[in-house]
């Protein structure tokens, strides 16, 4: 029992450290990709190819003055970014990042907790993250932050409904909420990938995921073209950075989940080992989110809600109906 506890604590520590680094490094990668699409250099002065820009940004965040608004609720104001980080990292608990492997005769399972409702736990813990922008806006004593929090609540709640309904159709086929079982269902080869059986579910879930993650063109939570930063208007320094580090960590988590559900997960791909295969898939979906940011213009709030409730929601329900009829027949 003690060995299990120690192993679990080590896994948690590795997960937090690795995805914190990836979250910071993803900012560099995104700036480079956007620069490529927009025919400019991006980070290039600090270190070779601008690689040390990540370290410079980290030093800036840690050393920048932490400002608390005079009339803000200081406790809630401080807790809000912590909730964002916790939501992102706790949601990773049921994700099997790779297949099992051996080290010195000891089997390592690269998953913190293989629960039979893993996917439901992931979606539930991700939805808890809505309290971060909501509490941030409410506690800031700023009308700009309050308006940003209201937009965040509307957007996140709307697309959580769509993503949850969308994922029901693949679950009806697999018959399990465990991400390990969903991965094992697709172990027969590339033709067993659920993306070929549920292409509409994949497309809807991908769009809803990017909307939940506040990715462009759906970044209404803190619109980069606005003078203010939505719910994060009154934040500075490390607290501000925690919101966006959580956003990038959640992006990697969603890319892992999309790869596990629709693209065969960590099953071997031809001659490519399973561990390398899932990393390539995750990298592709991370790149795809950055490609979308560089390509598509921002949408208005009314356009976003129209797409959610009048296009994506009916399509998700129709997909559930067609899938249920196909299973019965």
PDB file of C-alpha atoms in Angstrom:
ATOM      1  CA  UNK A   1       0.000   0.000   0.000  1.00  0.00           C
ATOM      2  CA  UNK A   2       2.808   2.437   0.883  1.00  0.00           C
ATOM      3  CA  UNK A   3       4.547   1.651  -2.435  1.00  0.00           C
ATOM      4  CA  UNK A   4       1.318   2.470  -4.288  1.00  0.00           C
ATOM      5  CA  UNK A   5       1.007   5.816  -2.465  1.00  0.00           C
ATOM      6  CA  UNK A   6       4.635   6.712  -3.193  1.00  0.00           C
ATOM      7  CA  UNK A   7       4.227   5.734  -6.859  1.00  0.00           C
ATOM      8  CA  UNK A   8       1.060   7.839  -7.156  1.00  0.00           C
ATOM      9  CA  UNK A   9       2.726  10.881  -5.558  1.00  0.00           C
ATOM     10  CA  UNK A  10       5.682  10.554  -7.942  1.00  0.00           C
ATOM     11  CA  UNK A  11       3.294  10.366 -10.902  1.00  0.00           C
ATOM     12  CA  UNK A  12       1.465  13.500  -9.717  1.00  0.00           C
ATOM     13  CA  UNK A  13       4.753  15.376  -9.289  1.00  0.00           C
ATOM     14  CA  UNK A  14       5.987  14.346 -12.743  1.00  0.00           C
ATOM     15  CA  UNK A  15       2.641  15.278 -14.322  1.00  0.00           C
ATOM     16  CA  UNK A  16       2.625  18.757 -12.758  1.00  0.00           C
ATOM     17  CA  UNK A  17       6.263  19.441 -13.655  1.00  0.00           C
ATOM     18  CA  UNK A  18       6.037  18.122 -17.223  1.00  0.00           C
ATOM     19  CA  UNK A  19       2.814  19.885 -18.139  1.00  0.00           C
ATOM     20  CA  UNK A  20       3.876  23.109 -16.436  1.00  0.00           C
ATOM     21  CA  UNK A  21       6.985  23.060 -18.640  1.00  0.00           C
ATOM     22  CA  UNK A  22       4.941  22.151 -21.723  1.00  0.00           C
ATOM     23  CA  UNK A  23       2.494  24.943 -20.963  1.00  0.00           C
ATOM     24  CA  UNK A  24       5.318  27.470 -20.853  1.00  0.00           C
ATOM     25  CA  UNK A  25       7.099  26.013 -23.891  1.00  0.00           C
ATOM     26  CA  UNK A  26       3.830  26.003 -25.869  1.00  0.00           C
ATOM     27  CA  UNK A  27       3.795  29.806 -25.698  1.00  0.00           C
ATOM     28  CA  UNK A  28       7.121  29.847 -27.555  1.00  0.00           C
ATOM     29  CA  UNK A  29       5.932  27.291 -30.117  1.00  0.00           C
ATOM     30  CA  UNK A  30       2.704  29.204 -30.713  1.00  0.00           C
ATOM     31  CA  UNK A  31       4.521  32.493 -31.212  1.00  0.00           C
ATOM     32  CA  UNK A  32       6.862  30.820 -33.707  1.00  0.00           C
ATOM     33  CA  UNK A  33       3.994  29.169 -35.615  1.00  0.00           C
ATOM     34  CA  UNK A  34       1.985  32.399 -35.750  1.00  0.00           C
ATOM     35  CA  UNK A  35       5.091  34.225 -36.941  1.00  0.00           C
ATOM     36  CA  UNK A  36       5.554  31.633 -39.712  1.00  0.00           C
ATOM     37  CA  UNK A  37       1.977  32.072 -40.899  1.00  0.00           C
ATOM     38  CA  UNK A  38       2.241  35.865 -40.733  1.00  0.00           C
ATOM     39  CA  UNK A  39       5.728  36.048 -42.351  1.00  0.00           C
ATOM     40  CA  UNK A  40       7.637  37.452 -39.396  1.00  0.00           C
ATOM     41  CA  UNK A  41      10.338  36.172 -37.051  1.00  0.00           C
ATOM     42  CA  UNK A  42       8.708  35.716 -33.668  1.00  0.00           C
ATOM     43  CA  UNK A  43      11.046  35.270 -30.646  1.00  0.00           C
ATOM     44  CA  UNK A  44      14.590  35.373 -32.032  1.00  0.00           C
ATOM     45  CA  UNK A  45      16.848  37.510 -29.799  1.00  0.00           C
ATOM     46  CA  UNK A  46      16.959  35.731 -26.409  1.00  0.00           C
ATOM     47  CA  UNK A  47      19.077  32.621 -26.894  1.00  0.00           C
ATOM     48  CA  UNK A  48      19.436  30.494 -30.062  1.00  0.00           C
ATOM     49  CA  UNK A  49      16.271  30.833 -32.176  1.00  0.00           C
ATOM     50  CA  UNK A  50      14.742  32.716 -29.238  1.00  0.00           C
ATOM     51  CA  UNK A  51      14.491  29.554 -27.121  1.00  0.00           C
ATOM     52  CA  UNK A  52      15.411  31.336 -23.907  1.00  0.00           C
ATOM     53  CA  UNK A  53      12.404  33.631 -24.322  1.00  0.00           C
ATOM     54  CA  UNK A  54      10.427  31.096 -22.261  1.00  0.00           C
ATOM     55  CA  UNK A  55      12.878  31.533 -19.364  1.00  0.00           C
ATOM     56  CA  UNK A  56      12.766  35.316 -19.729  1.00  0.00           C
ATOM     57  CA  UNK A  57       8.962  35.278 -19.647  1.00  0.00           C
ATOM     58  CA  UNK A  58       9.028  33.047 -16.557  1.00  0.00           C
ATOM     59  CA  UNK A  59      11.404  35.410 -14.737  1.00  0.00           C
ATOM     60  CA  UNK A  60       9.193  38.327 -15.668  1.00  0.00           C
ATOM     61  CA  UNK A  61       6.063  36.623 -14.323  1.00  0.00           C
ATOM     62  CA  UNK A  62       7.736  35.688 -11.027  1.00  0.00           C
ATOM     63  CA  UNK A  63       9.307  39.105 -10.499  1.00  0.00           C
ATOM     64  CA  UNK A  64       6.506  41.368 -11.717  1.00  0.00           C
ATOM     65  CA  UNK A  65       4.622  43.289  -9.050  1.00  0.00           C
ATOM     66  CA  UNK A  66       1.507  41.496  -7.801  1.00  0.00           C
ATOM     67  CA  UNK A  67      -1.232  44.132  -7.718  1.00  0.00           C
ATOM     68  CA  UNK A  68      -4.409  43.692  -5.673  1.00  0.00           C
ATOM     69  CA  UNK A  69      -7.296  46.052  -6.526  1.00  0.00           C
ATOM     70  CA  UNK A  70      -8.307  48.202  -3.573  1.00  0.00           C
ATOM     71  CA  UNK A  71     -11.922  47.064  -3.344  1.00  0.00           C
ATOM     72  CA  UNK A  72     -11.399  43.468  -4.459  1.00  0.00           C
ATOM     73  CA  UNK A  73     -12.242  40.458  -2.337  1.00  0.00           C
ATOM     74  CA  UNK A  74      -8.609  39.539  -1.777  1.00  0.00           C
ATOM     75  CA  UNK A  75      -9.169  35.901  -0.734  1.00  0.00           C
ATOM     76  CA  UNK A  76     -11.365  34.978  -3.697  1.00  0.00           C
ATOM     77  CA  UNK A  77      -9.227  37.107  -6.009  1.00  0.00           C
ATOM     78  CA  UNK A  78      -6.202  35.011  -5.012  1.00  0.00           C
ATOM     79  CA  UNK A  79      -7.979  31.648  -5.106  1.00  0.00           C
ATOM     80  CA  UNK A  80      -9.401  32.060  -8.648  1.00  0.00           C
ATOM     81  CA  UNK A  81      -6.157  31.359 -10.592  1.00  0.00           C
ATOM     82  CA  UNK A  82      -5.402  28.446  -8.246  1.00  0.00           C
ATOM     83  CA  UNK A  83      -8.773  26.907  -9.172  1.00  0.00           C
ATOM     84  CA  UNK A  84      -7.860  27.238 -12.863  1.00  0.00           C
ATOM     85  CA  UNK A  85      -4.594  25.359 -12.309  1.00  0.00           C
ATOM     86  CA  UNK A  86      -6.176  22.672 -10.129  1.00  0.00           C
ATOM     87  CA  UNK A  87      -8.983  22.077 -12.613  1.00  0.00           C
ATOM     88  CA  UNK A  88      -6.520  21.544 -15.459  1.00  0.00           C
ATOM     89  CA  UNK A  89      -4.184  19.200 -13.578  1.00  0.00           C
ATOM     90  CA  UNK A  90      -6.785  17.190 -11.631  1.00  0.00           C
ATOM     91  CA  UNK A  91      -8.688  16.483 -14.863  1.00  0.00           C
ATOM     92  CA  UNK A  92      -5.598  14.603 -16.118  1.00  0.00           C
ATOM     93  CA  UNK A  93      -5.865  11.936 -13.397  1.00  0.00           C
ATOM     94  CA  UNK A  94      -7.784   9.344 -15.505  1.00  0.00           C
ATOM     95  CA  UNK A  95      -5.807   9.927 -18.729  1.00  0.00           C
ATOM     96  CA  UNK A  96      -3.524   7.019 -19.789  1.00  0.00           C
ATOM     97  CA  UNK A  97      -0.726   8.950 -21.462  1.00  0.00           C
ATOM     98  CA  UNK A  98       1.114   5.829 -22.700  1.00  0.00           C
ATOM     99  CA  UNK A  99       0.851   2.072 -22.495  1.00  0.00           C
ATOM    100  CA  UNK A 100       2.316   0.168 -19.546  1.00  0.00           C
ATOM    101  CA  UNK A 101       6.091  -0.353 -19.565  1.00  0.00           C
ATOM    102  CA  UNK A 102       8.727  -2.018 -17.384  1.00  0.00           C
ATOM    103  CA  UNK A 103      11.575  -0.372 -15.431  1.00  0.00           C
ATOM    104  CA  UNK A 104      13.982  -2.708 -13.599  1.00  0.00           C
ATOM    105  CA  UNK A 105      11.334  -5.426 -13.588  1.00  0.00           C
ATOM    106  CA  UNK A 106       8.656  -3.105 -12.158  1.00  0.00           C
ATOM    107  CA  UNK A 107       5.573  -2.377 -14.284  1.00  0.00           C
ATOM    108  CA  UNK A 108       4.809   1.316 -14.620  1.00  0.00           C
ATOM    109  CA  UNK A 109       1.284   2.420 -15.515  1.00  0.00           C
ATOM    110  CA  UNK A 110       1.434   6.009 -16.813  1.00  0.00           C
ATOM    111  CA  UNK A 111      -1.978   6.913 -15.424  1.00  0.00           C
ATOM    112  CA  UNK A 112      -2.742   8.303 -11.974  1.00  0.00           C
ATOM    113  CA  UNK A 113      -6.117   6.622 -11.523  1.00  0.00           C
ATOM    114  CA  UNK A 114      -7.771   4.193 -13.923  1.00  0.00           C
ATOM    115  CA  UNK A 115     -11.387   4.721 -12.868  1.00  0.00           C
ATOM    116  CA  UNK A 116     -14.270   3.251 -14.826  1.00  0.00           C
ATOM    117  CA  UNK A 117     -15.793   6.718 -15.344  1.00  0.00           C
ATOM    118  CA  UNK A 118     -12.547   8.325 -16.497  1.00  0.00           C
ATOM    119  CA  UNK A 119     -14.023  10.348 -19.346  1.00  0.00           C
ATOM    120  CA  UNK A 120     -16.877  11.625 -17.168  1.00  0.00           C
ATOM    121  CA  UNK A 121     -14.349  12.616 -14.477  1.00  0.00           C
ATOM    122  CA  UNK A 122     -12.263  14.466 -17.076  1.00  0.00           C
ATOM    123  CA  UNK A 123     -15.248  16.443 -18.358  1.00  0.00           C
ATOM    124  CA  UNK A 124     -16.531  17.127 -14.825  1.00  0.00           C
ATOM    125  CA  UNK A 125     -13.207  18.405 -13.495  1.00  0.00           C
ATOM    126  CA  UNK A 126     -12.727  20.491 -16.613  1.00  0.00           C
ATOM    127  CA  UNK A 127     -16.121  22.090 -16.063  1.00  0.00           C
ATOM    128  CA  UNK A 128     -15.082  23.050 -12.524  1.00  0.00           C
ATOM    129  CA  UNK A 129     -12.658  25.416 -14.215  1.00  0.00           C
ATOM    130  CA  UNK A 130     -15.564  27.744 -14.968  1.00  0.00           C
ATOM    131  CA  UNK A 131     -15.380  28.928 -11.364  1.00  0.00           C
ATOM    132  CA  UNK A 132     -11.940  30.422 -12.045  1.00  0.00           C
ATOM    133  CA  UNK A 133     -12.997  33.162 -14.510  1.00  0.00           C
ATOM    134  CA  UNK A 134     -16.337  33.558 -12.744  1.00  0.00           C
ATOM    135  CA  UNK A 135     -14.805  34.172  -9.319  1.00  0.00           C
ATOM    136  CA  UNK A 136     -12.030  36.279 -10.850  1.00  0.00           C
ATOM    137  CA  UNK A 137     -14.539  38.608 -12.449  1.00  0.00           C
ATOM    138  CA  UNK A 138     -16.840  38.783  -9.441  1.00  0.00           C
ATOM    139  CA  UNK A 139     -14.034  39.460  -6.937  1.00  0.00           C
ATOM    140  CA  UNK A 140     -12.131  42.073  -8.948  1.00  0.00           C
ATOM    141  CA  UNK A 141     -14.495  44.987  -8.241  1.00  0.00           C
ATOM    142  CA  UNK A 142     -14.276  45.962 -11.906  1.00  0.00           C
ATOM    143  CA  UNK A 143     -17.110  46.220 -14.394  1.00  0.00           C
ATOM    144  CA  UNK A 144     -14.809  45.071 -17.202  1.00  0.00           C
ATOM    145  CA  UNK A 145     -13.852  41.948 -15.286  1.00  0.00           C
ATOM    146  CA  UNK A 146     -17.519  41.324 -14.419  1.00  0.00           C
ATOM    147  CA  UNK A 147     -18.583  41.515 -18.058  1.00  0.00           C
ATOM    148  CA  UNK A 148     -15.698  39.194 -18.988  1.00  0.00           C
ATOM    149  CA  UNK A 149     -16.778  36.716 -16.296  1.00  0.00           C
ATOM    150  CA  UNK A 150     -20.359  36.747 -17.626  1.00  0.00           C
ATOM    151  CA  UNK A 151     -19.139  36.010 -21.146  1.00  0.00           C
ATOM    152  CA  UNK A 152     -16.924  33.223 -19.813  1.00  0.00           C
ATOM    153  CA  UNK A 153     -19.827  31.590 -17.963  1.00  0.00           C
ATOM    154  CA  UNK A 154     -22.072  31.730 -21.035  1.00  0.00           C
ATOM    155  CA  UNK A 155     -19.434  30.348 -23.402  1.00  0.00           C
ATOM    156  CA  UNK A 156     -18.074  27.577 -21.191  1.00  0.00           C
ATOM    157  CA  UNK A 157     -21.464  26.310 -20.040  1.00  0.00           C
ATOM    158  CA  UNK A 158     -22.853  26.301 -23.581  1.00  0.00           C
ATOM    159  CA  UNK A 159     -20.010  24.326 -25.129  1.00  0.00           C
ATOM    160  CA  UNK A 160     -19.746  21.931 -22.191  1.00  0.00           C
ATOM    161  CA  UNK A 161     -23.305  20.855 -22.951  1.00  0.00           C
ATOM    162  CA  UNK A 162     -22.412  20.310 -26.607  1.00  0.00           C
ATOM    163  CA  UNK A 163     -19.167  18.418 -25.892  1.00  0.00           C
ATOM    164  CA  UNK A 164     -20.902  16.140 -23.371  1.00  0.00           C
ATOM    165  CA  UNK A 165     -23.751  15.323 -25.759  1.00  0.00           C
ATOM    166  CA  UNK A 166     -21.337  14.837 -28.642  1.00  0.00           C
ATOM    167  CA  UNK A 167     -19.281  12.247 -26.798  1.00  0.00           C
ATOM    168  CA  UNK A 168     -22.341  10.103 -26.023  1.00  0.00           C
ATOM    169  CA  UNK A 169     -22.425   8.548 -29.500  1.00  0.00           C
ATOM    170  CA  UNK A 170     -18.870   7.086 -29.361  1.00  0.00           C
ATOM    171  CA  UNK A 171     -19.554   5.901 -25.802  1.00  0.00           C
ATOM    172  CA  UNK A 172     -22.651   4.034 -27.013  1.00  0.00           C
ATOM    173  CA  UNK A 173     -20.407   2.090 -29.396  1.00  0.00           C
ATOM    174  CA  UNK A 174     -17.630   1.336 -26.890  1.00  0.00           C
ATOM    175  CA  UNK A 175     -19.878   0.726 -23.872  1.00  0.00           C
ATOM    176  CA  UNK A 176     -17.449   2.161 -21.326  1.00  0.00           C
ATOM    177  CA  UNK A 177     -16.438   5.523 -19.850  1.00  0.00           C
ATOM    178  CA  UNK A 178     -12.897   4.339 -19.103  1.00  0.00           C
ATOM    179  CA  UNK A 179     -10.325   5.977 -21.351  1.00  0.00           C
ATOM    180  CA  UNK A 180      -8.238   2.795 -21.130  1.00  0.00           C
ATOM    181  CA  UNK A 181     -11.164   0.705 -22.428  1.00  0.00           C
ATOM    182  CA  UNK A 182     -11.854   3.244 -25.180  1.00  0.00           C
ATOM    183  CA  UNK A 183      -8.214   2.970 -26.212  1.00  0.00           C
ATOM    184  CA  UNK A 184      -8.316  -0.857 -26.125  1.00  0.00           C
ATOM    185  CA  UNK A 185     -11.465  -0.887 -28.283  1.00  0.00           C
ATOM    186  CA  UNK A 186      -9.400   0.609 -31.138  1.00  0.00           C
ATOM    187  CA  UNK A 187      -6.483  -1.833 -30.791  1.00  0.00           C
ATOM    188  CA  UNK A 188      -7.292  -3.781 -33.964  1.00  0.00           C
ATOM    189  CA  UNK A 189      -5.671  -1.284 -36.313  1.00  0.00           C
ATOM    190  CA  UNK A 190      -6.265   2.056 -37.974  1.00  0.00           C
ATOM    191  CA  UNK A 191      -9.608   0.969 -39.426  1.00  0.00           C
ATOM    192  CA  UNK A 192     -10.909   0.462 -35.885  1.00  0.00           C
ATOM    193  CA  UNK A 193     -10.357   4.113 -34.991  1.00  0.00           C
ATOM    194  CA  UNK A 194     -13.595   5.699 -33.868  1.00  0.00           C
ATOM    195  CA  UNK A 195     -13.037   8.730 -36.080  1.00  0.00           C
ATOM    196  CA  UNK A 196     -14.136   6.588 -39.042  1.00  0.00           C
ATOM    197  CA  UNK A 197     -17.299   5.469 -37.247  1.00  0.00           C
ATOM    198  CA  UNK A 198     -18.056   8.856 -35.682  1.00  0.00           C
ATOM    199  CA  UNK A 199     -16.613  11.600 -37.944  1.00  0.00           C
ATOM    200  CA  UNK A 200     -19.350  14.075 -36.999  1.00  0.00           C
ATOM    201  CA  UNK A 201     -18.813  13.452 -33.282  1.00  0.00           C
ATOM    202  CA  UNK A 202     -15.075  14.059 -33.725  1.00  0.00           C
ATOM    203  CA  UNK A 203     -15.616  17.336 -35.572  1.00  0.00           C
ATOM    204  CA  UNK A 204     -18.164  18.631 -33.049  1.00  0.00           C
ATOM    205  CA  UNK A 205     -16.058  17.571 -30.061  1.00  0.00           C
ATOM    206  CA  UNK A 206     -12.949  19.205 -31.542  1.00  0.00           C
ATOM    207  CA  UNK A 207     -14.718  22.530 -32.119  1.00  0.00           C
ATOM    208  CA  UNK A 208     -16.381  22.433 -28.691  1.00  0.00           C
ATOM    209  CA  UNK A 209     -13.021  21.647 -27.081  1.00  0.00           C
ATOM    210  CA  UNK A 210     -11.318  24.612 -28.699  1.00  0.00           C
ATOM    211  CA  UNK A 211     -14.232  26.833 -27.640  1.00  0.00           C
ATOM    212  CA  UNK A 212     -14.010  25.566 -24.036  1.00  0.00           C
ATOM    213  CA  UNK A 213     -10.265  26.163 -24.074  1.00  0.00           C
ATOM    214  CA  UNK A 214     -10.778  29.785 -25.128  1.00  0.00           C
ATOM    215  CA  UNK A 215      -8.817  29.234 -28.313  1.00  0.00           C
ATOM    216  CA  UNK A 216      -9.066  31.658 -31.221  1.00  0.00           C
ATOM    217  CA  UNK A 217     -11.453  32.209 -32.992  1.00  0.00           C
ATOM    218  CA  UNK A 218     -13.550  31.547 -29.873  1.00  0.00           C
ATOM    219  CA  UNK A 219     -11.491  33.605 -27.391  1.00  0.00           C
ATOM    220  CA  UNK A 220     -14.304  35.804 -26.108  1.00  0.00           C
ATOM    221  CA  UNK A 221     -13.231  35.243 -22.478  1.00  0.00           C
ATOM    222  CA  UNK A 222     -10.251  37.567 -22.844  1.00  0.00           C
ATOM    223  CA  UNK A 223     -10.293  38.934 -26.360  1.00  0.00           C
ATOM    224  CA  UNK A 224      -6.769  39.802 -27.484  1.00  0.00           C
ATOM    225  CA  UNK A 225      -8.046  42.626 -29.698  1.00  0.00           C
ATOM    226  CA  UNK A 226      -9.679  44.445 -26.790  1.00  0.00           C
ATOM    227  CA  UNK A 227      -8.005  47.003 -24.540  1.00  0.00           C
ATOM    228  CA  UNK A 228      -9.007  45.030 -21.449  1.00  0.00           C
ATOM    229  CA  UNK A 229      -8.429  41.305 -20.842  1.00  0.00           C
ATOM    230  CA  UNK A 230     -11.908  40.204 -19.797  1.00  0.00           C
ATOM    231  CA  UNK A 231     -12.046  38.495 -16.410  1.00  0.00           C
ATOM    232  CA  UNK A 232      -8.234  38.824 -16.081  1.00  0.00           C
ATOM    233  CA  UNK A 233      -8.186  42.615 -16.478  1.00  0.00           C
ATOM    234  CA  UNK A 234      -7.129  43.296 -12.879  1.00  0.00           C
ATOM    235  CA  UNK A 235      -4.570  40.477 -12.667  1.00  0.00           C
ATOM    236  CA  UNK A 236      -0.818  40.842 -13.018  1.00  0.00           C
ATOM    237  CA  UNK A 237       2.360  38.855 -12.529  1.00  0.00           C
ATOM    238  CA  UNK A 238       2.205  35.239 -11.490  1.00  0.00           C
ATOM    239  CA  UNK A 239      -1.565  35.187 -10.895  1.00  0.00           C
ATOM    240  CA  UNK A 240      -2.154  36.340 -14.465  1.00  0.00           C
ATOM    241  CA  UNK A 241       0.290  33.720 -15.742  1.00  0.00           C
ATOM    242  CA  UNK A 242      -1.464  30.908 -13.849  1.00  0.00           C
ATOM    243  CA  UNK A 243      -4.656  31.434 -15.851  1.00  0.00           C
ATOM    244  CA  UNK A 244      -2.881  30.975 -19.149  1.00  0.00           C
ATOM    245  CA  UNK A 245      -0.582  28.217 -17.965  1.00  0.00           C
ATOM    246  CA  UNK A 246      -3.748  26.325 -16.967  1.00  0.00           C
ATOM    247  CA  UNK A 247      -5.205  27.035 -20.409  1.00  0.00           C
ATOM    248  CA  UNK A 248      -2.216  25.477 -22.168  1.00  0.00           C
ATOM    249  CA  UNK A 249      -2.108  22.517 -19.751  1.00  0.00           C
ATOM    250  CA  UNK A 250      -5.800  21.909 -20.448  1.00  0.00           C
ATOM    251  CA  UNK A 251      -5.079  22.120 -24.184  1.00  0.00           C
ATOM    252  CA  UNK A 252      -2.587  19.249 -23.919  1.00  0.00           C
ATOM    253  CA  UNK A 253      -5.077  17.261 -21.818  1.00  0.00           C
ATOM    254  CA  UNK A 254      -7.834  17.703 -24.406  1.00  0.00           C
ATOM    255  CA  UNK A 255      -5.466  16.731 -27.225  1.00  0.00           C
ATOM    256  CA  UNK A 256      -4.601  13.522 -25.356  1.00  0.00           C
ATOM    257  CA  UNK A 257      -8.297  12.764 -24.829  1.00  0.00           C
ATOM    258  CA  UNK A 258      -9.166  13.428 -28.482  1.00  0.00           C
ATOM    259  CA  UNK A 259      -6.320  11.124 -29.550  1.00  0.00           C
ATOM    260  CA  UNK A 260      -7.483   8.410 -27.133  1.00  0.00           C
ATOM    261  CA  UNK A 261     -11.146   8.557 -28.123  1.00  0.00           C
ATOM    262  CA  UNK A 262     -10.989   8.980 -31.886  1.00  0.00           C
ATOM    263  CA  UNK A 263      -7.484   8.176 -33.144  1.00  0.00           C
ATOM    264  CA  UNK A 264      -6.431   4.910 -31.551  1.00  0.00           C
ATOM    265  CA  UNK A 265      -4.702   6.377 -28.499  1.00  0.00           C
ATOM    266  CA  UNK A 266      -1.402   4.728 -27.621  1.00  0.00           C
ATOM    267  CA  UNK A 267      -1.926   1.672 -29.800  1.00  0.00           C
ATOM    268  CA  UNK A 268       0.999   1.018 -32.203  1.00  0.00           C
ATOM    269  CA  UNK A 269       0.669   2.676 -35.605  1.00  0.00           C
ATOM    270  CA  UNK A 270       2.249   0.434 -38.258  1.00  0.00           C
ATOM    271  CA  UNK A 271       5.934   0.346 -37.265  1.00  0.00           C
ATOM    272  CA  UNK A 272       5.608   3.310 -34.903  1.00  0.00           C
ATOM    273  CA  UNK A 273       5.476   2.308 -31.205  1.00  0.00           C
ATOM    274  CA  UNK A 274       2.356   3.324 -29.315  1.00  0.00           C
ATOM    275  CA  UNK A 275       4.084   5.850 -27.050  1.00  0.00           C
ATOM    276  CA  UNK A 276       5.574   7.743 -29.987  1.00  0.00           C
ATOM    277  CA  UNK A 277       2.317   7.435 -31.954  1.00  0.00           C
ATOM    278  CA  UNK A 278       0.197   9.200 -29.326  1.00  0.00           C
ATOM    279  CA  UNK A 279       2.811  11.949 -28.913  1.00  0.00           C
ATOM    280  CA  UNK A 280       2.667  12.594 -32.675  1.00  0.00           C
ATOM    281  CA  UNK A 281      -1.132  12.721 -32.562  1.00  0.00           C
ATOM    282  CA  UNK A 282      -1.136  15.138 -29.621  1.00  0.00           C
ATOM    283  CA  UNK A 283       1.448  17.353 -31.333  1.00  0.00           C
ATOM    284  CA  UNK A 284      -0.728  17.448 -34.444  1.00  0.00           C
ATOM    285  CA  UNK A 285      -3.817  18.593 -32.531  1.00  0.00           C
ATOM    286  CA  UNK A 286      -1.824  21.205 -30.613  1.00  0.00           C
ATOM    287  CA  UNK A 287      -0.481  22.462 -33.952  1.00  0.00           C
ATOM    288  CA  UNK A 288      -4.014  22.398 -35.383  1.00  0.00           C
ATOM    289  CA  UNK A 289      -5.257  24.699 -32.607  1.00  0.00           C
ATOM    290  CA  UNK A 290      -2.430  27.144 -33.368  1.00  0.00           C
ATOM    291  CA  UNK A 291      -3.090  26.843 -37.107  1.00  0.00           C
ATOM    292  CA  UNK A 292      -6.742  27.726 -36.480  1.00  0.00           C
ATOM    293  CA  UNK A 293      -5.676  30.769 -34.459  1.00  0.00           C
ATOM    294  CA  UNK A 294      -3.513  31.990 -37.335  1.00  0.00           C
ATOM    295  CA  UNK A 295      -6.197  31.369 -39.960  1.00  0.00           C
ATOM    296  CA  UNK A 296      -9.700  32.179 -38.754  1.00  0.00           C
ATOM    297  CA  UNK A 297     -11.030  35.611 -37.718  1.00  0.00           C
ATOM    298  CA  UNK A 298     -12.717  36.175 -34.373  1.00  0.00           C
ATOM    299  CA  UNK A 299     -16.446  35.516 -34.130  1.00  0.00           C
ATOM    300  CA  UNK A 300     -18.967  37.754 -32.431  1.00  0.00           C
ATOM    301  CA  UNK A 301     -20.654  36.513 -29.238  1.00  0.00           C
ATOM    302  CA  UNK A 302     -24.030  36.224 -30.991  1.00  0.00           C
ATOM    303  CA  UNK A 303     -22.447  34.198 -33.817  1.00  0.00           C
ATOM    304  CA  UNK A 304     -20.805  31.903 -31.305  1.00  0.00           C
ATOM    305  CA  UNK A 305     -24.050  31.222 -29.433  1.00  0.00           C
ATOM    306  CA  UNK A 306     -25.910  30.714 -32.714  1.00  0.00           C
ATOM    307  CA  UNK A 307     -23.346  28.124 -33.811  1.00  0.00           C
ATOM    308  CA  UNK A 308     -23.499  26.381 -30.429  1.00  0.00           C
ATOM    309  CA  UNK A 309     -27.249  26.114 -29.881  1.00  0.00           C
ATOM    310  CA  UNK A 310     -28.693  26.145 -33.414  1.00  0.00           C
ATOM    311  CA  UNK A 311     -26.060  24.211 -35.361  1.00  0.00           C
ATOM    312  CA  UNK A 312     -23.842  22.075 -33.133  1.00  0.00           C
ATOM    313  CA  UNK A 313     -26.511  21.069 -30.588  1.00  0.00           C
ATOM    314  CA  UNK A 314     -29.015  19.747 -33.203  1.00  0.00           C
ATOM    315  CA  UNK A 315     -26.201  17.931 -35.016  1.00  0.00           C
ATOM    316  CA  UNK A 316     -25.046  16.290 -31.771  1.00  0.00           C
ATOM    317  CA  UNK A 317     -28.596  15.113 -30.980  1.00  0.00           C
ATOM    318  CA  UNK A 318     -29.062  13.871 -34.560  1.00  0.00           C
ATOM    319  CA  UNK A 319     -25.807  11.934 -34.328  1.00  0.00           C
ATOM    320  CA  UNK A 320     -26.962  10.273 -31.092  1.00  0.00           C
ATOM    321  CA  UNK A 321     -30.247   9.290 -32.766  1.00  0.00           C
ATOM    322  CA  UNK A 322     -28.556   7.827 -35.851  1.00  0.00           C
ATOM    323  CA  UNK A 323     -26.003   5.949 -33.733  1.00  0.00           C
ATOM    324  CA  UNK A 324     -28.701   4.448 -31.493  1.00  0.00           C
ATOM    325  CA  UNK A 325     -30.714   3.286 -34.516  1.00  0.00           C
ATOM    326  CA  UNK A 326     -27.576   1.755 -36.085  1.00  0.00           C
ATOM    327  CA  UNK A 327     -26.766  -0.125 -32.851  1.00  0.00           C
ATOM    328  CA  UNK A 328     -30.330  -1.451 -32.542  1.00  0.00           C
ATOM    329  CA  UNK A 329     -30.373  -2.634 -36.142  1.00  0.00           C
TER     330      UNK A 329
END
